[in-house]
C-alpha positions as a printed NumPy array, in Angstrom:
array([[-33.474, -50.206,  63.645],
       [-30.703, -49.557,  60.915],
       [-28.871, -46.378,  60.52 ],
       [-27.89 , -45.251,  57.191],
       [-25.642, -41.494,  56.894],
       [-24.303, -40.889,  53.346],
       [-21.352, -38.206,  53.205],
       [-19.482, -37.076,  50.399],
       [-21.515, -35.26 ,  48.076],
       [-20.633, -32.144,  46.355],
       [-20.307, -29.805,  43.169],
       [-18.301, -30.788,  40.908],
       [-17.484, -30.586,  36.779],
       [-18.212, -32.841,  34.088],
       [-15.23 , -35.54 ,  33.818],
       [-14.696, -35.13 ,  37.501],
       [-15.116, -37.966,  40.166],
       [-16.688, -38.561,  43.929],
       [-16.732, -41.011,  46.175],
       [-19.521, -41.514,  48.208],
       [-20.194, -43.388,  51.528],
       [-22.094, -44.407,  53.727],
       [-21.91 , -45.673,  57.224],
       [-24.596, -48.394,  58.673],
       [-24.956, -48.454,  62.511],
       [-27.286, -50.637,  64.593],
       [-29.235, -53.505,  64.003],
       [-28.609, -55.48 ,  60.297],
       [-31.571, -57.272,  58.367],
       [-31.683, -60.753,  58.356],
       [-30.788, -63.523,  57.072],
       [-27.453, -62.309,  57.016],
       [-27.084, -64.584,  53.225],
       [-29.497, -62.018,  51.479],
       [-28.234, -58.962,  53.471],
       [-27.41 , -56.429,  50.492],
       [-26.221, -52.583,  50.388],
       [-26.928, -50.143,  47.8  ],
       [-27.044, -46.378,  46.308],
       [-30.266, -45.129,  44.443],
       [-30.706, -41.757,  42.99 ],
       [-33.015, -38.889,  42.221],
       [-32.604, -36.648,  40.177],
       [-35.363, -33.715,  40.014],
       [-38.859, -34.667,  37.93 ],
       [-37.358, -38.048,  37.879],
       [-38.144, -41.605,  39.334],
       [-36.181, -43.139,  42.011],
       [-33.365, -45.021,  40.054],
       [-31.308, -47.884,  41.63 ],
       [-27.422, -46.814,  40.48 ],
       [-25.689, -50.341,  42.345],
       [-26.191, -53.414,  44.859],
       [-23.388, -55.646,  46.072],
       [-24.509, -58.178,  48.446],
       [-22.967, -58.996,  51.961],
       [-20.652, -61.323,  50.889],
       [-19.739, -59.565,  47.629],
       [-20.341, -62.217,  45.293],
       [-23.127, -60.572,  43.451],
       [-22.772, -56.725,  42.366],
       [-25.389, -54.476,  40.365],
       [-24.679, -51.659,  38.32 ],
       [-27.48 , -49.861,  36.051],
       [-26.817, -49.644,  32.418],
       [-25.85 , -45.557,  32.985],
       [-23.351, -46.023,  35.005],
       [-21.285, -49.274,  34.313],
       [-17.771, -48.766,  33.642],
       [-18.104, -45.341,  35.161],
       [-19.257, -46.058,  39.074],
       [-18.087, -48.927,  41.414],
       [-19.427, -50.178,  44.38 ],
       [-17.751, -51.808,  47.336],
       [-18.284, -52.87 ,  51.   ],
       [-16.36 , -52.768,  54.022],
       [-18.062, -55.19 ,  56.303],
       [-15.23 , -54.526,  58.853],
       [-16.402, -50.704,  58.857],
       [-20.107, -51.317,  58.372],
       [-19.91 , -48.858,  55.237],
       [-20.068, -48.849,  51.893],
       [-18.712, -46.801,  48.906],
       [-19.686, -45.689,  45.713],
       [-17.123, -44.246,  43.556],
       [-18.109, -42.185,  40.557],
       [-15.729, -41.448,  37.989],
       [-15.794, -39.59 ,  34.571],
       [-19.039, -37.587,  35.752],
       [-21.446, -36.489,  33.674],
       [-24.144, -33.459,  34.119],
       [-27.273, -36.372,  33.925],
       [-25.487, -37.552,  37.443],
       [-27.167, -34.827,  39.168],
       [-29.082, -36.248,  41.55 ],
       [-29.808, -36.847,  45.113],
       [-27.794, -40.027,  46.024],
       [-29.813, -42.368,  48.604],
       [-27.575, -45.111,  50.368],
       [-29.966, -47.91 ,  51.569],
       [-29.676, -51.486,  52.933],
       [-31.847, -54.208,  51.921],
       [-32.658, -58.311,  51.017],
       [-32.175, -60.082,  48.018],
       [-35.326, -62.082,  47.09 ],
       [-35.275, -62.027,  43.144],
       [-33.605, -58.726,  42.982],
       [-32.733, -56.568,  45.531],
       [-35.147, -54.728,  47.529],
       [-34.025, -51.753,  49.542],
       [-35.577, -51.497,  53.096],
       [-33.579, -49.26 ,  55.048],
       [-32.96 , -45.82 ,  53.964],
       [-30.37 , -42.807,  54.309],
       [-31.186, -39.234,  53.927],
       [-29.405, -38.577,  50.764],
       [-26.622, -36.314,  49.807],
       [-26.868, -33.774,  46.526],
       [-24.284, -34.879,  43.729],
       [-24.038, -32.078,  41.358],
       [-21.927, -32.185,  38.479],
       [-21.605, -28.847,  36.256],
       [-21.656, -29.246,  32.046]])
């Protein structure tokens, strides 16, 4: 069983940033060569969308086409977390942000899940 809590969600303004994290306790997916961490978000109306992957080694990061340049993703094996930090926020970043843990096979596939925590960000 993998536990995912994401912390560091908020209201903020336009231009603002956040960092998110999220801390992964117990077991880890294996093999521990396609062992990948990543944020998705929701916004309301809207389809799940996958913001950033890194896998566990951090030689192979993600980023969706809305957020490159803008959000980075990083892992601290060490801690068992991982970050997403979100800079130059815009009001289309509202969303429910979903840290999960998950395989590479093709592309990554998210298996474990987190509860979410609210990003708002104020226009």
């Amino acid at each position: 069983q993998v536990l995912l809590q994401e912390s560091g969600g908020g209201l903020v303004q336009a231009g603002a940033s956040l960092r998110l994290s999220c801390i992964s306790s117990g077991d880890r997916l294996r093999p521990a060569r396609r062992l990948g961490m990543g944020w998705f978000r929701q916004a309301p109306g809207k389809a799940r969308e996958h913001v950033a992957s890194i896998t566990w080694d951090d030689s192979n990061l993600y980023y969706a086409d809305s957020v490159k340049g803008r959000f980075t993703i990083a892992r601290d094996g060490a801690k068992n977390t991982v970050s997403l930090q979100m800079n130059s926020l815009k009001a289309e970043d509202t969303a429910v942000y979903y840290c999960n843990q998950g395989i590479y096979i093709s592309s990554y596939v998210p298996v474990y899940w987190g509860q979410g925590t609210q990003v708002t960000v104020s226009s």
